[in-house]
Short mmCIF file of C-alpha atoms and ligand atoms in Angstrom, two decimals:
data_model
loop_
_atom_site.label_atom_id
_atom_site.label_comp_id
_atom_site.label_asym_id
_atom_site.label_seq_id
_atom_site.Cartn_x
_atom_site.Cartn_y
_atom_site.Cartn_z
CA MET A 1 10.43 -11.49 12.92
CA THR A 2 7.47 -9.49 11.08
CA VAL A 3 4.14 -8.99 12.46
CA LEU A 4 1.64 -10.12 9.55
CA THR A 5 -1.52 -8.14 10.56
CA ARG A 6 -4.62 -9.83 8.96
CA PRO A 7 -6.72 -7.06 7.99
CA ASP A 8 -10.19 -8.13 7.52
CA LEU A 9 -11.31 -7.37 4.12
CA ASP A 10 -15.04 -6.94 4.20
CA ALA A 11 -13.92 -3.67 6.34
CA PRO A 12 -14.13 -0.74 3.89
CA LEU A 13 -10.93 -0.01 1.92
CA SER A 14 -9.29 2.73 3.87
CA THR A 15 -9.72 0.66 7.14
CA VAL A 16 -7.93 -2.47 5.35
CA MET A 17 -5.34 0.03 4.36
CA ARG A 18 -4.80 1.46 7.93
CA GLU A 19 -5.42 -1.86 9.91
CA GLY A 20 -3.24 -3.56 7.64
CA SER A 21 -0.09 -1.61 7.69
CA GLN A 22 -0.13 -0.98 11.75
CA ALA A 23 2.97 -3.23 12.37
CA GLU A 24 4.76 -1.51 9.29
CA HIS A 25 3.66 2.08 10.53
CA ALA A 26 5.14 1.48 13.72
CA ALA A 27 8.32 0.05 12.11
CA ALA A 28 8.75 2.97 10.92
CA GLU A 29 8.02 5.13 13.53
CA GLY A 30 10.99 3.16 15.76
CA SER A 31 13.56 3.98 13.07
CA SER A 32 16.41 5.17 14.70
CA PHE A 33 16.98 8.43 11.95
CA MET A 34 13.04 9.31 12.96
CA ALA A 35 13.94 8.98 16.84
CA GLU A 36 17.50 10.91 16.37
CA LEU A 37 15.24 13.95 14.42
CA LEU A 38 12.27 14.08 16.27
CA ALA A 39 15.07 14.23 19.42
CA GLY A 40 16.57 17.34 17.94
CA ARG A 41 20.05 15.76 18.02
CA VAL A 42 20.07 16.01 13.32
CA ASN A 43 22.21 18.70 11.69
CA GLU A 44 21.24 20.57 8.36
CA ALA A 45 22.84 18.12 6.66
CA GLY A 46 21.22 15.24 7.18
CA TYR A 47 17.62 16.88 7.49
CA ALA A 48 18.95 18.62 3.71
CA ALA A 49 19.93 14.21 2.89
CA TYR A 50 16.58 12.99 4.17
CA LEU A 51 14.91 16.13 1.99
CA LEU A 52 16.89 15.15 -0.91
CA ARG A 53 15.40 11.69 -0.65
CA LEU A 54 11.52 12.43 -0.30
CA ARG A 55 12.22 14.73 -3.23
CA GLN A 56 13.34 11.91 -5.71
CA VAL A 57 9.89 9.66 -4.26
CA TYR A 58 7.52 12.94 -4.30
CA VAL A 59 8.56 13.53 -8.29
CA ALA A 60 7.58 10.01 -8.62
CA ILE A 61 4.55 10.20 -6.73
CA GLU A 62 3.40 13.26 -8.59
CA GLU A 63 4.50 12.63 -12.39
CA THR A 64 3.15 9.62 -12.26
CA VAL A 65 -0.39 10.38 -10.43
CA HIS A 66 -0.81 13.30 -13.39
CA ALA A 67 -0.18 11.06 -16.20
CA HIS A 68 -3.04 8.75 -14.72
CA ALA A 69 -5.30 11.57 -13.68
CA HIS A 70 -7.72 10.24 -15.83
CA ASP A 71 -8.13 6.84 -14.09
CA PRO A 72 -10.74 6.67 -11.32
CA ALA A 73 -8.98 5.27 -8.26
CA VAL A 74 -6.21 8.56 -9.13
CA ALA A 75 -9.29 10.77 -9.95
CA ALA A 76 -10.28 9.93 -6.32
CA VAL A 77 -7.46 11.04 -4.37
CA LEU A 78 -5.28 13.45 -6.73
CA ASP A 79 -5.38 17.04 -5.66
CA THR A 80 -3.32 19.63 -6.12
CA ASP A 81 -3.19 20.96 -2.61
CA LEU A 82 -1.50 18.20 -1.77
CA GLU A 83 1.33 18.44 -3.26
CA ARG A 84 5.06 18.43 -1.71
CA LEU A 85 7.44 19.03 -4.72
CA ALA A 86 7.43 23.17 -4.43
CA ALA A 87 7.36 22.67 -0.50
CA ILE A 88 10.37 20.72 -0.58
CA ASP A 89 12.87 22.69 -3.03
CA ALA A 90 11.61 25.61 -0.67
CA ASP A 91 12.87 24.00 2.08
CA LEU A 92 15.89 22.73 0.65
CA GLU A 93 16.82 26.71 -0.08
CA HIS A 94 16.68 26.70 3.79
CA TRP A 95 18.71 24.16 4.74
CA ALA A 96 20.82 23.28 2.26
CA PRO A 97 21.09 26.82 0.12
CA GLY A 98 22.25 26.48 -3.58
CA GLY A 99 22.91 22.88 -2.85
CA ALA A 100 22.57 19.79 -5.16
CA ARG A 101 18.64 18.80 -5.93
CA THR A 102 19.37 15.58 -6.28
CA VAL A 103 21.16 12.98 -4.34
CA ASP A 104 23.09 9.80 -5.37
CA SER A 105 20.31 7.28 -3.22
CA ALA A 106 19.61 3.60 -3.38
CA ALA A 107 16.45 3.96 -0.87
CA ALA A 108 15.20 6.25 -2.37
CA THR A 109 15.61 5.02 -6.31
CA ALA A 110 14.42 1.95 -5.27
CA TYR A 111 10.98 3.45 -3.74
CA ALA A 112 10.68 5.81 -6.88
CA ASP A 113 11.15 2.86 -8.94
CA ARG A 114 8.26 1.48 -7.36
CA VAL A 115 6.18 4.34 -7.59
CA ARG A 116 6.53 4.36 -11.41
CA ALA A 117 5.62 0.65 -11.47
CA GLY A 118 2.60 1.13 -9.57
CA ALA A 119 1.63 2.72 -13.17
CA ALA A 120 0.74 -1.26 -13.99
CA TRP A 121 -2.20 -0.74 -12.45
CA ALA A 122 -3.83 2.77 -10.32
CA PRO A 123 -4.92 1.41 -7.40
CA LEU A 124 -0.92 0.60 -6.74
CA LEU A 125 -0.34 4.13 -6.80
CA VAL A 126 -3.27 4.99 -4.40
CA ALA A 127 -1.62 2.99 -2.12
CA HIS A 128 1.59 4.89 -2.58
CA HIS A 129 -0.26 8.17 -2.66
CA TYR A 130 -2.16 7.26 0.74
CA THR A 131 1.16 6.23 2.53
CA ARG A 132 2.95 9.43 2.11
CA TYR A 133 0.31 12.38 1.71
CA LEU A 134 -2.14 10.69 4.50
CA GLY A 135 1.06 10.25 6.67
CA ASP A 136 2.40 14.01 5.96
CA LEU A 137 -1.26 15.09 7.25
CA SER A 138 -1.17 13.37 10.35
CA GLY A 139 2.12 12.72 12.39
CA GLY A 140 3.89 14.52 9.91
CA GLN A 141 2.52 17.38 11.84
CA ALA A 142 3.71 17.19 14.54
CA ILE A 143 7.94 16.70 12.89
CA GLY A 144 7.14 19.86 11.54
CA ARG A 145 6.41 21.51 14.64
CA ILE A 146 9.03 19.80 16.61
CA LEU A 147 11.78 21.25 14.17
CA SER A 148 10.76 24.24 14.34
CA ARG A 149 11.22 24.24 18.02
CA ALA A 150 14.78 22.02 17.75
CA PHE A 151 16.21 24.74 15.21
CA ASP A 152 15.24 27.77 16.89
CA LEU A 153 13.47 28.30 13.59
CA GLU A 154 11.13 31.49 12.88
CA ALA A 155 7.71 30.89 11.68
CA GLY A 156 7.65 28.42 8.80
CA ALA A 157 11.03 29.03 7.84
CA GLY A 158 12.51 25.48 6.57
CA THR A 159 9.16 23.57 7.16
CA ALA A 160 6.70 24.04 4.01
CA PHE A 161 6.74 20.45 3.67
CA TYR A 162 4.92 19.85 7.08
CA ALA A 163 2.66 23.13 6.13
CA PHE A 164 -0.45 22.44 3.71
CA PRO A 165 -1.84 26.05 3.70
CA ALA A 166 -5.27 25.22 0.92
CA ILE A 167 -5.92 22.50 3.79
CA PRO A 168 -6.03 24.20 7.44
CA LYS A 169 -7.83 21.28 9.14
CA PRO A 170 -6.41 18.08 8.33
CA LYS A 171 -8.76 15.62 10.52
CA PRO A 172 -11.94 16.52 7.76
CA TYR A 173 -9.73 16.46 5.19
CA LYS A 174 -8.64 12.71 5.69
CA ASP A 175 -12.05 11.63 6.55
CA ALA A 176 -13.23 12.69 3.21
CA TYR A 177 -10.10 11.36 1.16
CA ARG A 178 -10.91 8.11 3.47
CA ALA A 179 -14.50 8.03 2.35
CA ARG A 180 -13.44 8.88 -1.53
CA LEU A 181 -11.11 5.52 -1.17
CA ASP A 182 -13.93 3.51 0.46
CA ALA A 183 -15.88 4.30 -2.54
CA LEU A 184 -13.84 2.41 -4.91
CA ASP A 185 -15.62 -0.54 -6.04
CA LEU A 186 -12.67 -2.51 -5.74
CA THR A 187 -12.90 -6.91 -5.09
CA VAL A 188 -11.57 -8.46 -1.53
CA GLU A 189 -8.18 -9.45 -3.85
CA GLU A 190 -8.04 -5.84 -5.38
CA LYS A 191 -8.49 -4.91 -1.49
CA GLN A 192 -5.47 -7.38 -0.48
CA ARG A 193 -3.40 -6.01 -3.32
CA VAL A 194 -4.11 -2.39 -2.23
CA VAL A 195 -3.00 -3.14 0.94
CA ASP A 196 0.17 -5.31 0.59
CA GLU A 197 1.11 -2.37 -1.41
CA VAL A 198 0.85 -0.03 1.35
CA ARG A 199 3.14 -2.01 2.90
CA VAL A 200 5.24 -2.33 0.29
CA ALA A 201 5.61 1.51 0.68
CA PHE A 202 6.06 1.48 4.67
CA ASP A 203 8.95 -0.92 3.98
CA LEU A 204 10.63 1.72 1.55
CA ASN A 205 10.04 4.71 3.71
CA GLN A 206 12.03 2.15 6.77
CA ALA A 207 14.51 1.58 4.09
CA LEU A 208 15.47 5.65 3.29
CA PHE A 209 15.53 5.83 6.91
CA ARG A 210 17.86 3.03 7.65
CA GLU A 211 20.30 4.43 4.76
CA LEU A 212 20.09 7.82 5.96
CA GLY A 213 20.32 5.96 10.00
CA ALA A 214 23.88 4.77 8.62
CA ASP A 215 26.12 7.82 8.23
CA LEU A 216 23.84 8.98 11.74
CA ALA A 217 27.71 9.57 12.89
CA SER A 218 28.42 12.68 10.18
CA TYR A 219 25.07 13.92 10.69
CA ARG A 220 25.12 14.51 14.37
CA ARG A 221 24.11 17.89 16.02
C1 HEM B 1 7.97 9.31 14.05
C2 HEM B 1 7.13 9.13 13.09
C3 HEM B 1 5.45 9.21 13.04
C4 HEM B 1 4.96 9.61 13.91
C5 HEM B 1 5.05 10.61 14.82
C6 HEM B 1 3.92 8.96 13.08
C7 HEM B 1 2.19 9.49 14.06
C8 HEM B 1 1.35 9.48 13.46
C9 HEM B 1 -0.17 9.12 14.01
C10 HEM B 1 -0.53 9.93 15.27
C11 HEM B 1 -1.59 8.80 13.19
C12 HEM B 1 -2.59 8.93 13.39
C13 HEM B 1 -3.34 10.37 13.00
C14 HEM B 1 -4.68 10.00 13.16
O1 HEM B 1 -5.47 9.47 13.96
O2 HEM B 1 -5.42 11.30 12.22
C15 HEM B 1 -0.09 8.71 12.10
C16 HEM B 1 -0.92 8.33 10.58
C17 HEM B 1 -0.24 7.99 9.85
N1 HEM B 1 0.69 7.77 9.28
FE1 HEM B 1 2.07 8.15 10.60
N2 HEM B 1 3.94 8.56 11.85
C18 HEM B 1 5.11 8.87 11.87
C19 HEM B 1 5.86 7.98 10.78
C20 HEM B 1 5.38 7.61 9.35
C21 HEM B 1 5.87 7.67 8.61
C22 HEM B 1 7.08 6.77 8.24
C23 HEM B 1 4.44 6.96 7.34
C24 HEM B 1 4.75 6.82 5.94
C25 HEM B 1 5.56 7.43 4.86
C26 HEM B 1 3.86 7.49 7.70
C27 HEM B 1 2.25 7.43 7.37
C28 HEM B 1 0.85 7.50 7.88
C29 HEM B 1 -0.61 7.42 7.40
C30 HEM B 1 -0.40 6.73 6.29
C31 HEM B 1 -0.84 7.38 8.32
C32 HEM B 1 -2.78 7.49 8.03
C33 HEM B 1 -3.70 6.56 8.55
C34 HEM B 1 -4.84 6.35 8.72
O3 HEM B 1 -5.63 7.26 9.39
O4 HEM B 1 -5.44 5.90 7.49
N3 HEM B 1 3.69 7.74 9.40
N4 HEM B 1 0.77 8.56 11.91
#
Protein backbone atom coordinates (compact mmCIF):
# COMPACT_ATOMS: atom_id res chain seq x y z
CA MET A 1 0.00 0.00 0.00
CA THR A 2 1.31 3.46 -0.79
CA VAL A 3 1.22 5.92 2.05
CA LEU A 4 0.12 9.25 0.65
CA THR A 5 1.61 12.17 2.49
CA ARG A 6 -0.27 15.38 1.87
CA PRO A 7 2.03 18.33 2.42
CA ASP A 8 0.61 21.74 3.22
CA LEU A 9 1.11 23.43 -0.13
CA ASP A 10 1.15 26.88 1.45
CA ALA A 11 4.39 25.95 3.22
CA PRO A 12 7.73 26.97 1.66
CA LEU A 13 8.66 24.85 -1.38
CA SER A 14 11.59 23.12 0.36
CA THR A 15 9.29 22.05 3.22
CA VAL A 16 6.70 20.76 0.76
CA MET A 17 9.41 18.80 -1.05
CA ARG A 18 10.80 17.24 2.12
CA GLU A 19 7.53 16.52 3.89
CA GLY A 20 5.77 15.39 0.74
CA SER A 21 8.38 12.73 0.00
CA GLN A 22 8.94 11.27 3.47
CA ALA A 23 7.19 7.98 2.72
CA GLU A 24 9.19 7.53 -0.49
CA HIS A 25 12.43 8.45 1.32
CA ALA A 26 11.76 5.83 3.98
CA ALA A 27 10.97 3.24 1.29
CA ALA A 28 14.23 3.97 -0.57
CA GLU A 29 16.16 3.73 2.72
CA GLY A 30 14.59 0.33 3.35
CA SER A 31 15.80 -1.23 0.07
CA SER A 32 17.58 -4.54 0.60
CA PHE A 33 20.50 -3.54 -1.65
CA MET A 34 21.04 -0.41 0.48
CA ALA A 35 20.77 -2.43 3.70
CA GLU A 36 23.31 -4.96 2.45
CA LEU A 37 25.62 -2.21 1.21
CA LEU A 38 25.51 -0.45 4.58
CA ALA A 39 26.15 -3.75 6.35
CA GLY A 40 29.33 -4.15 4.29
CA ARG A 41 28.00 -7.25 2.52
CA VAL A 42 28.16 -6.02 -1.10
CA ASN A 43 31.29 -6.87 -3.11
CA GLU A 44 33.29 -4.70 -5.53
CA ALA A 45 31.28 -5.86 -8.56
CA GLY A 46 28.04 -4.94 -6.79
CA TYR A 47 29.24 -1.50 -5.83
CA ALA A 48 30.56 -0.89 -9.35
CA ALA A 49 27.16 -1.97 -10.74
CA TYR A 50 25.54 0.65 -8.49
CA LEU A 51 28.01 3.36 -9.55
CA LEU A 52 27.50 2.57 -13.25
CA ARG A 53 23.77 3.14 -12.84
CA LEU A 54 24.33 6.35 -10.90
CA ARG A 55 26.69 7.46 -13.68
CA GLN A 56 23.90 7.24 -16.26
CA VAL A 57 21.59 9.24 -13.98
CA TYR A 58 24.15 11.98 -13.22
CA VAL A 59 25.08 12.35 -16.88
CA ALA A 60 21.39 13.03 -17.57
CA ILE A 61 21.03 15.47 -14.65
CA GLU A 62 24.27 17.35 -15.28
CA GLU A 63 23.80 17.63 -19.07
CA THR A 64 20.16 18.70 -18.79
CA VAL A 65 20.64 21.32 -16.09
CA HIS A 66 23.55 22.82 -18.02
CA ALA A 67 21.42 22.97 -21.16
CA HIS A 68 18.85 24.98 -19.14
CA ALA A 69 21.27 26.96 -17.03
CA HIS A 70 19.56 30.24 -17.85
CA ASP A 71 16.15 29.22 -16.69
CA PRO A 72 15.57 30.98 -13.33
CA ALA A 73 14.51 27.76 -11.58
CA VAL A 74 17.63 25.90 -12.72
CA ALA A 75 19.84 28.94 -12.07
CA ALA A 76 18.64 28.89 -8.44
CA VAL A 77 20.22 25.47 -7.80
CA LEU A 78 22.91 25.01 -10.45
CA ASP A 79 26.37 24.74 -8.92
CA THR A 80 29.36 22.99 -10.45
CA ASP A 81 30.61 22.26 -6.89
CA LEU A 82 27.85 19.64 -6.67
CA GLU A 83 28.67 17.79 -9.88
CA ARG A 84 29.38 14.09 -9.39
CA LEU A 85 30.39 12.73 -12.79
CA ALA A 86 34.16 13.13 -12.35
CA ALA A 87 33.93 11.64 -8.83
CA ILE A 88 31.94 8.65 -10.11
CA ASP A 89 34.55 8.04 -12.82
CA ALA A 90 37.35 8.23 -10.26
CA ASP A 91 35.51 5.75 -8.01
CA LEU A 92 34.83 3.38 -10.92
CA GLU A 93 38.56 3.35 -11.57
CA HIS A 94 38.97 2.11 -8.00
CA TRP A 95 36.18 -0.50 -7.96
CA ALA A 96 36.39 -1.69 -11.57
CA PRO A 97 39.73 -0.56 -13.01
CA GLY A 98 39.64 -0.35 -16.79
CA GLY A 99 36.05 -1.61 -16.82
CA ALA A 100 33.10 -0.44 -18.92
CA ARG A 101 31.66 2.97 -18.14
CA THR A 102 28.21 2.11 -19.44
CA VAL A 103 25.70 -0.48 -18.29
CA ASP A 104 22.59 -2.02 -19.77
CA SER A 105 20.13 -1.10 -17.02
CA ALA A 106 16.40 -0.65 -17.56
CA ALA A 107 16.09 1.18 -14.23
CA ALA A 108 18.92 3.64 -14.95
CA THR A 109 17.60 4.26 -18.47
CA ALA A 110 14.08 4.93 -17.17
CA TYR A 111 15.50 7.33 -14.55
CA ALA A 112 17.72 9.17 -17.07
CA ASP A 113 14.83 9.43 -19.55
CA ARG A 114 12.58 10.90 -16.87
CA VAL A 115 15.23 13.47 -15.94
CA ARG A 116 15.63 14.55 -19.57
CA ALA A 117 11.83 14.81 -19.94
CA GLY A 118 11.91 17.32 -17.09
CA ALA A 119 13.39 19.80 -19.55
CA ALA A 120 9.79 20.46 -20.65
CA TRP A 121 9.34 22.54 -17.46
CA ALA A 122 12.46 23.51 -15.56
CA PRO A 123 11.08 23.12 -12.00
CA LEU A 124 10.82 19.38 -12.77
CA LEU A 125 14.59 19.39 -13.31
CA VAL A 126 14.94 21.10 -9.95
CA ALA A 127 12.98 18.23 -8.36
CA HIS A 128 15.56 15.77 -9.73
CA HIS A 129 18.46 18.00 -8.77
CA TYR A 130 17.18 18.29 -5.19
CA THR A 131 16.49 14.57 -4.77
CA ARG A 132 19.99 13.51 -5.76
CA TYR A 133 22.28 16.28 -4.52
CA LEU A 134 20.56 17.07 -1.22
CA GLY A 135 20.48 13.33 -0.56
CA ASP A 136 24.19 13.09 -1.37
CA LEU A 137 24.87 15.94 1.06
CA SER A 138 22.73 14.27 3.77
CA GLY A 139 22.49 10.51 4.32
CA GLY A 140 25.08 10.01 1.57
CA GLN A 141 27.76 11.31 3.91
CA ALA A 142 27.23 8.40 6.31
CA ILE A 143 27.20 5.90 3.43
CA GLY A 144 30.69 7.05 2.39
CA ARG A 145 32.03 6.55 5.91
CA ILE A 146 30.44 3.11 6.25
CA LEU A 147 31.86 1.97 2.89
CA SER A 148 35.27 3.18 3.89
CA ARG A 149 35.13 1.15 7.10
CA ALA A 150 33.59 -1.97 5.55
CA PHE A 151 36.28 -2.19 2.87
CA ASP A 152 39.04 -0.85 5.09
CA LEU A 153 39.78 1.78 2.47
CA GLU A 154 42.54 4.30 2.68
CA ALA A 155 41.17 7.78 3.30
CA GLY A 156 39.10 8.83 0.32
CA ALA A 157 39.95 5.84 -1.89
CA GLY A 158 36.91 4.79 -3.93
CA THR A 159 34.56 7.18 -2.12
CA ALA A 160 35.04 10.41 -4.06
CA PHE A 161 31.31 10.29 -4.78
CA TYR A 162 30.58 11.25 -1.16
CA ALA A 163 33.22 13.95 -0.90
CA PHE A 164 32.35 17.56 -1.70
CA PRO A 165 35.71 19.28 -1.29
CA ALA A 166 34.24 22.67 -2.23
CA ILE A 167 31.41 22.26 0.31
CA PRO A 168 33.13 21.66 3.66
CA LYS A 169 29.97 22.29 5.69
CA PRO A 170 26.90 20.58 4.18
CA LYS A 171 24.42 21.99 6.71
CA PRO A 172 24.72 25.72 5.82
CA TYR A 173 24.96 24.76 2.15
CA LYS A 174 21.70 22.82 2.36
CA ASP A 175 20.03 25.67 4.24
CA ALA A 176 21.06 28.16 1.55
CA TYR A 177 19.92 25.74 -1.18
CA ARG A 178 16.51 25.42 0.48
CA ALA A 179 16.28 29.21 0.82
CA ARG A 180 16.85 29.54 -2.94
CA LEU A 181 14.13 26.96 -3.59
CA ASP A 182 11.79 28.87 -1.31
CA ALA A 183 12.43 32.09 -3.22
CA LEU A 184 11.12 30.57 -6.48
CA ASP A 185 7.81 32.09 -7.38
CA LEU A 186 5.60 29.01 -7.80
CA THR A 187 1.85 28.67 -7.45
CA VAL A 188 0.29 26.03 -5.23
CA GLU A 189 -0.44 23.91 -8.33
CA GLU A 190 3.17 24.25 -9.46
CA LYS A 191 4.47 23.24 -6.03
CA GLN A 192 2.27 20.17 -6.25
CA ARG A 193 3.85 19.27 -9.60
CA VAL A 194 7.32 19.66 -8.14
CA VAL A 195 6.66 17.50 -5.08
CA ASP A 196 5.01 14.87 -7.29
CA GLU A 197 8.21 14.79 -9.35
CA VAL A 198 10.32 14.44 -6.19
CA ARG A 199 8.21 11.39 -5.31
CA VAL A 200 8.79 10.00 -8.79
CA ALA A 201 12.53 10.60 -8.38
CA PHE A 202 12.55 8.64 -5.11
CA ASP A 203 10.61 5.82 -6.75
CA LEU A 204 13.14 5.75 -9.60
CA ASN A 205 15.93 5.44 -7.03
CA GLN A 206 14.09 2.61 -5.38
CA ALA A 207 13.68 0.90 -8.76
CA LEU A 208 17.46 1.15 -9.20
CA PHE A 209 17.95 -0.58 -5.86
CA ARG A 210 15.35 -3.19 -6.78
CA GLU A 211 17.20 -3.98 -10.00
CA LEU A 212 20.48 -4.34 -8.09
CA GLY A 213 18.74 -6.35 -5.37
CA ALA A 214 17.66 -8.93 -7.94
CA ASP A 215 21.36 -9.74 -8.47
CA LEU A 216 22.33 -9.66 -4.80
CA ALA A 217 23.36 -13.32 -4.85
CA SER A 218 26.24 -12.48 -7.21
CA TYR A 219 27.09 -9.27 -5.37
CA ARG A 220 27.51 -10.85 -1.95
CA ARG A 221 30.85 -10.59 -0.19
C1 LIG B 1 20.03 4.13 3.58
C2 LIG B 1 19.81 5.13 2.82
C3 LIG B 1 19.57 6.54 3.27
C4 LIG B 1 19.80 7.11 4.49
C5 LIG B 1 20.40 6.47 5.72
C6 LIG B 1 19.37 8.48 4.41
C7 LIG B 1 19.43 9.38 5.44
C8 LIG B 1 19.09 10.70 5.37
C9 LIG B 1 19.14 11.64 6.47
C10 LIG B 1 19.61 11.30 7.87
C11 LIG B 1 18.72 12.81 6.01
C12 LIG B 1 18.53 14.11 6.84
C13 LIG B 1 19.75 14.96 6.84
C14 LIG B 1 19.49 16.33 7.39
O1 LIG B 1 18.59 16.51 8.21
O2 LIG B 1 20.19 17.26 6.98
C15 LIG B 1 18.41 12.64 4.62
C16 LIG B 1 17.96 13.63 3.82
C17 LIG B 1 17.73 13.47 2.46
N1 LIG B 1 17.83 12.30 1.74
FE1 LIG B 1 18.30 10.50 2.45
N2 LIG B 1 18.91 8.73 3.15
C18 LIG B 1 19.02 7.56 2.43
C19 LIG B 1 18.68 7.34 1.14
C20 LIG B 1 18.29 8.34 0.28
C21 LIG B 1 18.02 8.15 -1.12
C22 LIG B 1 18.10 6.83 -1.89
C23 LIG B 1 17.68 9.36 -1.61
C24 LIG B 1 17.32 9.75 -3.02
C25 LIG B 1 18.13 9.61 -4.00
C26 LIG B 1 17.75 10.33 -0.51
C27 LIG B 1 17.47 11.67 -0.59
C28 LIG B 1 17.48 12.56 0.45
C29 LIG B 1 17.14 13.97 0.33
C30 LIG B 1 16.72 14.68 -0.92
C31 LIG B 1 17.31 14.53 1.59
C32 LIG B 1 17.13 16.00 1.98
C33 LIG B 1 15.80 16.24 2.60
C34 LIG B 1 15.64 17.72 2.90
O3 LIG B 1 16.16 18.16 3.92
O4 LIG B 1 15.00 18.42 2.13
N3 LIG B 1 18.11 9.65 0.61
N4 LIG B 1 18.64 11.35 4.26
